[in-house]
Short mmCIF file of C-alpha atoms in Angstrom, two decimals:
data_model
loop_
_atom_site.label_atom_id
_atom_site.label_comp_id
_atom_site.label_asym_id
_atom_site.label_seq_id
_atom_site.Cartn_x
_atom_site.Cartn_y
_atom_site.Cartn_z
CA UNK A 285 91.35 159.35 156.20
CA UNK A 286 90.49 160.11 152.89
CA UNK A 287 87.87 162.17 151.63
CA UNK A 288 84.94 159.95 149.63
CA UNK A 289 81.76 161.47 149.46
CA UNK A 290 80.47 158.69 147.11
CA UNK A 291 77.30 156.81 148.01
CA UNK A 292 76.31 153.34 147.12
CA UNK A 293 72.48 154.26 145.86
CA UNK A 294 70.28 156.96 145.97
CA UNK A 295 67.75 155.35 148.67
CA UNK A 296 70.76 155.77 151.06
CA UNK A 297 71.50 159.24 149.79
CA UNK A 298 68.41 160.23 150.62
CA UNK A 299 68.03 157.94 153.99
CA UNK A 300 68.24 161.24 156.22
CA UNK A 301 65.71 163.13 154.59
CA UNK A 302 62.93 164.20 157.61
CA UNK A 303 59.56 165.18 157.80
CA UNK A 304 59.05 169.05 157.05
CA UNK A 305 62.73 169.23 155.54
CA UNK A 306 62.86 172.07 152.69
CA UNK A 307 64.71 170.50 149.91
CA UNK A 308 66.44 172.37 146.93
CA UNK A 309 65.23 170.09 143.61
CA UNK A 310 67.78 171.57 140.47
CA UNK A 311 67.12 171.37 136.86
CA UNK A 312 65.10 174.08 134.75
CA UNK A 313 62.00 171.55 133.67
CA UNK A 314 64.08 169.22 131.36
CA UNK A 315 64.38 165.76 132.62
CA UNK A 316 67.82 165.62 131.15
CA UNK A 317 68.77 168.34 134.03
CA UNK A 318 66.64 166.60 137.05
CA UNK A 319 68.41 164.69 140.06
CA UNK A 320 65.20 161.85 139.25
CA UNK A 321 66.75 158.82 140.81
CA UNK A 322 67.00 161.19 144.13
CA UNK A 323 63.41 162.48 143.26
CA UNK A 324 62.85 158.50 142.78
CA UNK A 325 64.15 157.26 146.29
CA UNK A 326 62.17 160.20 148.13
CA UNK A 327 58.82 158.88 147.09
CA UNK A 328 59.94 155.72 148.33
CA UNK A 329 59.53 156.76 151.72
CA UNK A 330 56.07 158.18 152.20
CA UNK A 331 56.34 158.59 155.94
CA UNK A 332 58.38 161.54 154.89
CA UNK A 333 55.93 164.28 154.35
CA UNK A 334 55.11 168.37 154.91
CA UNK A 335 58.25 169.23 152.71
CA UNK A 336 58.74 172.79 151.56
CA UNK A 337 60.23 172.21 147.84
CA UNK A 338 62.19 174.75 146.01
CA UNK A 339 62.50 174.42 142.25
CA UNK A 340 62.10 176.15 138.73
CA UNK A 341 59.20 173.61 137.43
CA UNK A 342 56.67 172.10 139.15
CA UNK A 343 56.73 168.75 137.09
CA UNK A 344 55.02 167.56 134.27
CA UNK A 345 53.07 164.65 135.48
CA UNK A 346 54.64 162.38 133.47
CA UNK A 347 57.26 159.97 132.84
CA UNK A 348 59.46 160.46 130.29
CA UNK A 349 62.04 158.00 129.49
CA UNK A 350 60.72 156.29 132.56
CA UNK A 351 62.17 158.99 134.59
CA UNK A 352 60.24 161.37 137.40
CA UNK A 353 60.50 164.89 137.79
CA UNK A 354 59.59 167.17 141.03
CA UNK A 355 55.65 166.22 140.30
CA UNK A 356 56.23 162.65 141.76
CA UNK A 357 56.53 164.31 145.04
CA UNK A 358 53.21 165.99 144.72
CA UNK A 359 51.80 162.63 143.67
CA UNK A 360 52.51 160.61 146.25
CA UNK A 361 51.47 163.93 148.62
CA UNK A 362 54.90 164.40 150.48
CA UNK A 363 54.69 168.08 149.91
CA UNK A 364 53.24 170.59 151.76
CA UNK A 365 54.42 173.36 150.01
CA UNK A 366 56.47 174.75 147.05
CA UNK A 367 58.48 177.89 146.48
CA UNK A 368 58.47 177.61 142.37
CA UNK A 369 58.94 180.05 139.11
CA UNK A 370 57.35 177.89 136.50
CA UNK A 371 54.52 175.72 138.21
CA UNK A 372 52.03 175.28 135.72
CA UNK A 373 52.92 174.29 131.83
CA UNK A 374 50.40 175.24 129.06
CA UNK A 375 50.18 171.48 127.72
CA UNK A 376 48.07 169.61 130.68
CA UNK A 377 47.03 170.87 134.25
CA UNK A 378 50.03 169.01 136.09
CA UNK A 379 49.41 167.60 139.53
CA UNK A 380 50.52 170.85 141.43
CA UNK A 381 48.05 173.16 140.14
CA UNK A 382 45.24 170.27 141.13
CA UNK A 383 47.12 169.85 144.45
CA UNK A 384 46.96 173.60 144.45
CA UNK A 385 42.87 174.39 143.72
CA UNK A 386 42.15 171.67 145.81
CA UNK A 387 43.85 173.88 149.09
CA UNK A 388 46.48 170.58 149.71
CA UNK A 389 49.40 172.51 148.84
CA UNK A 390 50.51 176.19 149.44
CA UNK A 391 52.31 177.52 146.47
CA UNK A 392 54.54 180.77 146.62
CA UNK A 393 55.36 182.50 143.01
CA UNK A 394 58.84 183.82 142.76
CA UNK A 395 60.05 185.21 139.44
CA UNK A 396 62.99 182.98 138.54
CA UNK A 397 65.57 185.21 138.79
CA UNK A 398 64.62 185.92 142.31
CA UNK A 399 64.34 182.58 142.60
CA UNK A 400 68.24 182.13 141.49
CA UNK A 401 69.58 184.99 143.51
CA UNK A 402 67.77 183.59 146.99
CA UNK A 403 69.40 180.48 146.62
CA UNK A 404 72.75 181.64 145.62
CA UNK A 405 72.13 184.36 148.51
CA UNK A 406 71.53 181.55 150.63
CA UNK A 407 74.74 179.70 149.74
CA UNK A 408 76.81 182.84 150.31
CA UNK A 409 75.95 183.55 153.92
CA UNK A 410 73.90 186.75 152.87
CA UNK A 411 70.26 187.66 154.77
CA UNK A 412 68.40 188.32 151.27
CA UNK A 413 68.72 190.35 148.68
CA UNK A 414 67.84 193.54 147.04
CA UNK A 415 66.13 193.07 143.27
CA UNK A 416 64.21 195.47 141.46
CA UNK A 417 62.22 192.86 139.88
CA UNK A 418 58.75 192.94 141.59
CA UNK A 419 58.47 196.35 142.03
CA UNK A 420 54.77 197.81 141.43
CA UNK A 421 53.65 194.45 141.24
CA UNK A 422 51.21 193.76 143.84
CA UNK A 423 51.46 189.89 143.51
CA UNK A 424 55.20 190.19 144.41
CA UNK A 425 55.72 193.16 145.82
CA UNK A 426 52.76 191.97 148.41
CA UNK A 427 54.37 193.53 152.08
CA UNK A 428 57.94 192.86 151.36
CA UNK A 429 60.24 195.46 152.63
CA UNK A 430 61.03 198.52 149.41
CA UNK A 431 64.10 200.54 149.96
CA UNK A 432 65.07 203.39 147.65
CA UNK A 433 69.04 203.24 146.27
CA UNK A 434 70.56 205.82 144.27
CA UNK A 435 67.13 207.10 143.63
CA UNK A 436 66.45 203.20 142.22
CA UNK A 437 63.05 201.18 144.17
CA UNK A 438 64.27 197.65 145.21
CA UNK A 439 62.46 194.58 147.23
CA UNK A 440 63.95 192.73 150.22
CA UNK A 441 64.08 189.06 149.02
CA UNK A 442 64.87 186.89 151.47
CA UNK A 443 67.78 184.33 150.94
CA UNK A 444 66.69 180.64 150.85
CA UNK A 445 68.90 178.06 152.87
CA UNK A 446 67.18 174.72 152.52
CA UNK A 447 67.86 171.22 154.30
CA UNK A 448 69.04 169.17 151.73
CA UNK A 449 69.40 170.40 147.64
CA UNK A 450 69.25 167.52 145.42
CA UNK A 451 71.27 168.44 141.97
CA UNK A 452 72.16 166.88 139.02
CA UNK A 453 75.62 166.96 137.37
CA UNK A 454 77.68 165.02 134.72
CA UNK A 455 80.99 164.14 136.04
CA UNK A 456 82.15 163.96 139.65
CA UNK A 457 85.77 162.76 141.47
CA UNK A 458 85.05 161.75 145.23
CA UNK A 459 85.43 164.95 146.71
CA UNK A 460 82.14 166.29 145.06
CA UNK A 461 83.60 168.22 142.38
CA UNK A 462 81.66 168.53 139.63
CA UNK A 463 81.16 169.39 135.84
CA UNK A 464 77.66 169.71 134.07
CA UNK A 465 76.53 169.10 130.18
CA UNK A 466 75.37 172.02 128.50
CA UNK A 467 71.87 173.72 129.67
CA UNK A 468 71.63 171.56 132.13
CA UNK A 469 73.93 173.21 134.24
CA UNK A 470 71.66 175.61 135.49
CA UNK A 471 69.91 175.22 138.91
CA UNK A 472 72.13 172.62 139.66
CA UNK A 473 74.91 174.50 139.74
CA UNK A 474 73.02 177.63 141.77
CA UNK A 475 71.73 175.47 143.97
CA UNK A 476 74.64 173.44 145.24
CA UNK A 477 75.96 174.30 148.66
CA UNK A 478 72.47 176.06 149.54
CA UNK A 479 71.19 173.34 151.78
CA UNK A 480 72.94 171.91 154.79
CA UNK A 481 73.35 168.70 152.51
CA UNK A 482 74.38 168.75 148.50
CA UNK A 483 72.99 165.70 146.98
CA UNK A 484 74.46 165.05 143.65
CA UNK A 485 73.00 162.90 141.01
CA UNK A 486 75.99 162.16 138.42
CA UNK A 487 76.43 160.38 135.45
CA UNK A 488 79.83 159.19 136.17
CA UNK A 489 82.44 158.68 138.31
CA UNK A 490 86.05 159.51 137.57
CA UNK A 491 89.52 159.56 139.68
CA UNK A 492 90.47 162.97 141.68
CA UNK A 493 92.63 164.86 139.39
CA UNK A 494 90.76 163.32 135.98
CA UNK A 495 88.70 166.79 136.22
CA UNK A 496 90.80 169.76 134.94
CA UNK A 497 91.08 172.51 137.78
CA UNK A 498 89.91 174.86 135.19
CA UNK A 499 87.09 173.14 133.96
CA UNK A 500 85.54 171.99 137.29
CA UNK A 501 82.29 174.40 137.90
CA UNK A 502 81.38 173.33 141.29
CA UNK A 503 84.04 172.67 143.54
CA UNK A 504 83.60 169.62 146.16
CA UNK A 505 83.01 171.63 149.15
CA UNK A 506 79.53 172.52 148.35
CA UNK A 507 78.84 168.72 147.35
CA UNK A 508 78.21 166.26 150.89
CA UNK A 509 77.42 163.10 148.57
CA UNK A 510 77.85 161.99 145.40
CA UNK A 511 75.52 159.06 143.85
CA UNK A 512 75.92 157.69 140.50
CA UNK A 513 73.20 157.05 138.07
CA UNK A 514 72.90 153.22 137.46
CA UNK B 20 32.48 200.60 110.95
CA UNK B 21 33.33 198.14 108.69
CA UNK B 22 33.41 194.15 109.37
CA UNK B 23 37.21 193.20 109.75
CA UNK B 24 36.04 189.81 111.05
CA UNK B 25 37.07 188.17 107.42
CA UNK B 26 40.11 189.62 106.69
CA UNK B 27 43.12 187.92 106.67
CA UNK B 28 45.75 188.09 109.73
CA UNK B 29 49.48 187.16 109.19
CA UNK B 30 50.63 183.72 110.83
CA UNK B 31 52.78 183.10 113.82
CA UNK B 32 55.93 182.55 111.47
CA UNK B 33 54.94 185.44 109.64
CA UNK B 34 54.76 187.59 113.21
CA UNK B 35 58.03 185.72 114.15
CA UNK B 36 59.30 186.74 110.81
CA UNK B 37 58.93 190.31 111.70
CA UNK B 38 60.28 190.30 114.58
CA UNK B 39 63.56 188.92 113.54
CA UNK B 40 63.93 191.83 111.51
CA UNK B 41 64.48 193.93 114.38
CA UNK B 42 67.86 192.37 115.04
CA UNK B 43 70.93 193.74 113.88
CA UNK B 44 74.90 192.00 114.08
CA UNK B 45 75.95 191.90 117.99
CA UNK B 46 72.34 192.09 119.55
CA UNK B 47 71.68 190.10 122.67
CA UNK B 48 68.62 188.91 122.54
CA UNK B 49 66.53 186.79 124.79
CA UNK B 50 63.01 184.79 123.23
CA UNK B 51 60.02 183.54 125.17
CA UNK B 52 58.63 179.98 125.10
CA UNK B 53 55.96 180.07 121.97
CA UNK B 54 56.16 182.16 118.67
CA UNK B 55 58.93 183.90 120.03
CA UNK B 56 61.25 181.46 120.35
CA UNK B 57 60.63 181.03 116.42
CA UNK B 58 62.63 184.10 116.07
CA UNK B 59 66.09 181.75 116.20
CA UNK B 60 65.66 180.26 113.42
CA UNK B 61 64.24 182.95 111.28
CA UNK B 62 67.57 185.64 111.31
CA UNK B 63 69.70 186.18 108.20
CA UNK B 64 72.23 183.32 108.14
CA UNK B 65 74.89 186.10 107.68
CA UNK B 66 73.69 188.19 110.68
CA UNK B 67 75.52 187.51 113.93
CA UNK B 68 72.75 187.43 116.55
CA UNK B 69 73.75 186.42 119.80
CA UNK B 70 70.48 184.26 121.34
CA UNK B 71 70.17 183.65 125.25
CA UNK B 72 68.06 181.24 127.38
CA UNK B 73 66.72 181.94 130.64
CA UNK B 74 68.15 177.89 131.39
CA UNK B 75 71.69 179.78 130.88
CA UNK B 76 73.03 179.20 126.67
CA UNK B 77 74.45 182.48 125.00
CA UNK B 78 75.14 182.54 121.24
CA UNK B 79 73.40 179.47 120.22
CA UNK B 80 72.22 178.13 116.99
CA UNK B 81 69.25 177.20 115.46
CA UNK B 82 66.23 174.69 116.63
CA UNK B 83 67.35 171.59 116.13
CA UNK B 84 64.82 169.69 113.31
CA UNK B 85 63.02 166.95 115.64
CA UNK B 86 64.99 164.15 116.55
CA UNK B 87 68.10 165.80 116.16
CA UNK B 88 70.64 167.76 119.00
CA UNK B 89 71.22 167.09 122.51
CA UNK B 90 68.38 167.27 125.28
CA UNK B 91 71.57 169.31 127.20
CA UNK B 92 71.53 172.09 125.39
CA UNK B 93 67.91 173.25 124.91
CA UNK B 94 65.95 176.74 124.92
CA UNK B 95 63.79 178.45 127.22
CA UNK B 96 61.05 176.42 126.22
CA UNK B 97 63.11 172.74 126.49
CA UNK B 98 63.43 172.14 122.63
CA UNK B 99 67.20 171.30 121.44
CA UNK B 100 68.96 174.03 120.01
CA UNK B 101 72.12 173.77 117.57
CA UNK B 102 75.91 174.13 118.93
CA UNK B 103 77.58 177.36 117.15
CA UNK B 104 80.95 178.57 117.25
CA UNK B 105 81.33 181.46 120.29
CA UNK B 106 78.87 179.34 122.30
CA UNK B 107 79.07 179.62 126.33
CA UNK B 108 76.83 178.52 128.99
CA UNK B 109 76.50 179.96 132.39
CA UNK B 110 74.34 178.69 135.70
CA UNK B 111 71.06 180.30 136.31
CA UNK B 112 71.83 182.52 138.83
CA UNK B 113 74.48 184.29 136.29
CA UNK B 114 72.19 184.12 133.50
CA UNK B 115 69.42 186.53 135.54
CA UNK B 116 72.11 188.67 136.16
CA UNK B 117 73.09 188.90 132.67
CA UNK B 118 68.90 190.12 132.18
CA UNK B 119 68.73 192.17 135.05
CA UNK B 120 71.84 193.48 134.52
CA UNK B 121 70.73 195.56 131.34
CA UNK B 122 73.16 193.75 129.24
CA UNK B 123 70.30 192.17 126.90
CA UNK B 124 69.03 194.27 123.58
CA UNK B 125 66.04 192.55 123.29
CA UNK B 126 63.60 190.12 124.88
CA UNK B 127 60.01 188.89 122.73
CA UNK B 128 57.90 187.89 125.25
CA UNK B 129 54.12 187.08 124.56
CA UNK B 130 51.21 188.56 125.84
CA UNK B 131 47.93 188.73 127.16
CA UNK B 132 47.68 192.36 127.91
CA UNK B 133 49.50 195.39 126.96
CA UNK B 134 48.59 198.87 127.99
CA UNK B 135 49.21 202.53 126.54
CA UNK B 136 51.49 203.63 128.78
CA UNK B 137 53.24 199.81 128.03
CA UNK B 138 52.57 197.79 131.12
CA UNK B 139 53.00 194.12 129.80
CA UNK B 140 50.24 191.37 131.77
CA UNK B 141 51.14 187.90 130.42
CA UNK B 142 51.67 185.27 133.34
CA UNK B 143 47.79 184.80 134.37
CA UNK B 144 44.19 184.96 134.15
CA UNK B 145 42.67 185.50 137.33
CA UNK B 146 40.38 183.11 138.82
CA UNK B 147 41.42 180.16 136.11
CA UNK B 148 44.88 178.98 136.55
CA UNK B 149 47.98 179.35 139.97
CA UNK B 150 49.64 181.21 136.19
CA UNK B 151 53.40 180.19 135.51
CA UNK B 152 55.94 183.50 135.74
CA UNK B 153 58.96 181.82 134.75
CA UNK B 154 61.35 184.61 134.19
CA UNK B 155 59.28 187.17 132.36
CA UNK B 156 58.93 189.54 134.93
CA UNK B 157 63.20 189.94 135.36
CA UNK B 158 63.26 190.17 131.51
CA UNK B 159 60.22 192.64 130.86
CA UNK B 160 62.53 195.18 133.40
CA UNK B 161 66.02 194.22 132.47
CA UNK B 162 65.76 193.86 128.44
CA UNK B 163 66.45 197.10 126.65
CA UNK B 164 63.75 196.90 124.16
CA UNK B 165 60.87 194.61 124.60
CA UNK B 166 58.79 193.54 122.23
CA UNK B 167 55.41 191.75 122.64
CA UNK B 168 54.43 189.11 119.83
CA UNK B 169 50.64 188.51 119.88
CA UNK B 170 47.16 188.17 118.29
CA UNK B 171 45.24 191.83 118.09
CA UNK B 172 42.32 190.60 119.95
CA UNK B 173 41.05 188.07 122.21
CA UNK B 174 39.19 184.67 120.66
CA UNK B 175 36.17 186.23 121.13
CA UNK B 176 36.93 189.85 119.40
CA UNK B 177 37.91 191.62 122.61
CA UNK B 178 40.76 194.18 123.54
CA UNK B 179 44.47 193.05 124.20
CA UNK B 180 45.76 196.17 123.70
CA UNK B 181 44.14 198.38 126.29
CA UNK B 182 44.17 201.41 128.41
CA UNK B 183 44.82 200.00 131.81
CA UNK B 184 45.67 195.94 132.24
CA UNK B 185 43.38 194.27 134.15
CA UNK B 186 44.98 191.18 134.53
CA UNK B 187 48.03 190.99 137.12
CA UNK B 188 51.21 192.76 135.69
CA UNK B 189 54.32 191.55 134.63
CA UNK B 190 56.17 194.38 133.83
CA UNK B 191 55.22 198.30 134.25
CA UNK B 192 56.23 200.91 131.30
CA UNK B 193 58.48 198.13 129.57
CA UNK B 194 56.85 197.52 126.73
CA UNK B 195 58.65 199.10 123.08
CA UNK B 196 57.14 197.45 120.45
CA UNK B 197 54.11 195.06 119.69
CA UNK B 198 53.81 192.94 116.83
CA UNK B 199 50.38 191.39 116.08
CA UNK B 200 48.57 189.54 113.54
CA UNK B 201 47.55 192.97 112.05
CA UNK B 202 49.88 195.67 112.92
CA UNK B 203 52.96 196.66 114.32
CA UNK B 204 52.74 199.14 117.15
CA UNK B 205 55.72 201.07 118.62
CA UNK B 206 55.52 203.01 122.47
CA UNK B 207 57.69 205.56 122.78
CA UNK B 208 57.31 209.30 124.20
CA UNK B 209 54.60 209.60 121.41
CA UNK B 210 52.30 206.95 122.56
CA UNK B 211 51.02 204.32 121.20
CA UNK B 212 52.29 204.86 117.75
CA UNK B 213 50.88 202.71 114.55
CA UNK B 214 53.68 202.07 112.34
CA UNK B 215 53.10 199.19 110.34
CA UNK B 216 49.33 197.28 109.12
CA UNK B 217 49.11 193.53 107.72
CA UNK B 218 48.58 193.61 103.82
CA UNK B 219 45.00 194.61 103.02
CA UNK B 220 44.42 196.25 106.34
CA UNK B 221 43.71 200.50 107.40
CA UNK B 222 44.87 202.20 110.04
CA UNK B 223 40.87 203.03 110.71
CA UNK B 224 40.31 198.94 111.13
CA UNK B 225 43.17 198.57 113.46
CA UNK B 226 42.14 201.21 115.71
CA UNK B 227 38.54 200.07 115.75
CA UNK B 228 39.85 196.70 117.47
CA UNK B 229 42.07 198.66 119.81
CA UNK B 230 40.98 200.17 123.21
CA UNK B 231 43.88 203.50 123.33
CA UNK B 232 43.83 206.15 120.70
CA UNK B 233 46.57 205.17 118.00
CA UNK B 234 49.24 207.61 117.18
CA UNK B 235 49.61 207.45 113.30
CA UNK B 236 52.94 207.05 111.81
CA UNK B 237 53.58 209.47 109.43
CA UNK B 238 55.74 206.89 107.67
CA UNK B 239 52.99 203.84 107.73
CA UNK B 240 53.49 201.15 105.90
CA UNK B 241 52.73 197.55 105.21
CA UNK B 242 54.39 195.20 107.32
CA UNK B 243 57.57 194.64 105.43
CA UNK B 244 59.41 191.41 105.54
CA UNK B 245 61.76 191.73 103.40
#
């Protein structure tokens, strides 16, 4: 039978999602790079709660172009925790730090390069890594394993494997391969095939072979569904 | 000592300005979100300066007038950024490794402390926000030079250049250069050495609002734009 990860919406994309599932959300803070519709269909389903998120932002807390970003998920009180780089933006106190003062959700700090290398450790079958970013600093460094290399101080990061990584790309064929626009590329890409499920959000649809070999960034075999933006 | 509390301070542009200066054809260079990120547009047009975002762009353009560009190819702080010829975009796990990987001349990062022996504090204030790292703490170790754009002192008067950050650290020894709204300030195996003052300022009125002991250029000079 022949492969077709395509998906009729993104409420059945996300139909599986369970309570106290860790999901992957990509994008770097830009709405233009967030899987929304995904983000969308979560919040949907409010008996799904105590998720661990993993993301660069933590959302702005509010729409643009009628779209939702990670924050919704906060709103609506799903999660229970979030493994972030960039929580907080100096404009307006966004719903995570609130959820965060308040003692409703646990927040863990990981410079976003960490942050990168975890996931893509995660994806590659690797335990953790080793990153000199962190060391001396007691907020980071804070009990995590330091071995010395070539005379060099590094810090045992632990990979992250989540349940299910939502990403969003531009093009996809029905085998999940998939190209990206631009800056937007960036968590998506890292973060598909670092959950047991790849979610992709795309903007269209095209035949298999339509996407050059050489051009294709993520290949299919990280990617379990495919939903296209309507 | 005399009151410095009228004297004029250089802008943001101006400080941005400055720090553009710096850069020299084939640099790599990384800018924070705020008066950094100013930088970009603000390099001799026939200077090739090759500008990367945390989100993953190296070699773009300018910042796009508002309106204009593509929300898919932005900077580190989300505003569009022009396409330019030698343009390439990587994912974000390749773009850290490009910063930790020592392969980036320069990052301008902005601050809330930095300390004498250049320890950089600039992600939060204890006690008043969760603070936002972002990826300042991989670029304050992998950058080669890293230079810190902000004001001299704090609203109300107080040191931002100190002896010992109080505030959590971002990076330890990193810091090679501060530019403020007064003075330019290089580390190096000197110290903390005073190289350049705002127009109409002394060396004397600069080190009154700074905790460390000032090395003094012997070359010191107003801060030179040109």
């Amino acid at each position: 039978m022949a492969i077709n990860k395509i998906v009729g919406s993104a409420e059945e994309a996300v139909a599986d999602v369970f309570d106290g599932a860790m999901i992957l959300v990509g994008g770097f803070g830009t709405i233009a790079s967030c899987p929304s519709r995904l983000l969308t269909a979560l919040s949907e389903r409010p008996e799904v709660r105590n998720l661990t998120l993993v993301s660069n932002p933590g959302g702005f807390g509010v729409e643009i172009w009628g779209e939702h970003d990670i924050e919704v998920l906060h709103r609506t009180g799903q999660a229970r925790k979030h493994i972030v780089s960039a929580p907080t933006n100096p404009l307006i106190v966004n719903t995570v730090e609130k959820k965060y003062r308040a003692g409703e959700v646990e927040v863990e700090m990981v410079p976003q390069g960490t942050l990168a290398e975890r996931v893509r450790a995660g994806r590659a079958g690797l335990g953790g890594v080793l990153t000199p970013t962190g060391v001396g600093i007691a907020e980071i460094q804070d009990g995590k394993p330091v071995v010395e290399m070539d005379g060099k101080k590094f810090l045992i990061e632990k990979a992250i494997k989540g349940d299910f990584a939502f990403i969003r790309a531009h093009k996809a064929d029905r085998w999940g391969n998939l190209v990206f626009q631009g800056t937007s590329r960036t968590f998506n890409a890292t973060m598909a095939g670092a959950a047991r499920v790849t979610i992709a959000e795309v903007d269209e649809i095209v035949e298999l072979g339509e996407l050059h070999y050489e051009h294709i960034i993520t290949p299919g075999v990280y990617v379990d569904r495919v939903v296209l933006r309507k | 000592m005399t009151d410095t509390s009228d004297k004029i301070r250089i802008d943001e542009q101006t400080m941005a300005l400055r720090v553009a200066r710096e850069f020299k054809d084939g640099d790599t260079v990384n800018l924070g979100i705020g008066v950094p990120t100013l930088a970009s547009n603000l390099v001799p047009m026939d200077r090739e300066v090759i500008f990367h975002s945390e989100n993953g762009a190296l070699g773009y353009g300018q910042i796009c007038t508002a309106g204009e560009g593509s929300p898919h190819l932005v900077n580190a702080g989300g505003q569009p950024v022009e396409v330019r010829p030698g343009l390439a975009v990587v994912d974000h796990a390749e773009s850290f490794a490009f910063i930790r990987g020592g392969w980036l001349d320069y990052t301008v990062l902005g601050g809330l402390q930095v300390s004498e022996k250049g320890d950089l504090s600039n992600w939060m204030i204890p006690n008043k926000q969760i603070g936002t790292i972002g990826g300042a703490m991989d670029l304050a170790l992998g950058a080669k030079n890293v230079i810190v754009v902000m004001p001299h002192n704090t609203k109300d008067g107080g040191y931002k250049i100190v002896k010992e950050c109080s505030y959590p650290l971002t990076g330890v020894q990193c810091v090679t250069m501060v530019v403020t709204d007064i003075a330019v300030i290089r580390i190096d195996k000197r110290g903390m050495v005073l190289c350049e003052v705002a127009p109409g300022w002394t060396a004397e009125e600069v080190q009154a609002l700074t905790e460390p002991k000032l090395v003094i250029d012997p070359d010191l000079t107003e801060i030179a734009l040109a």
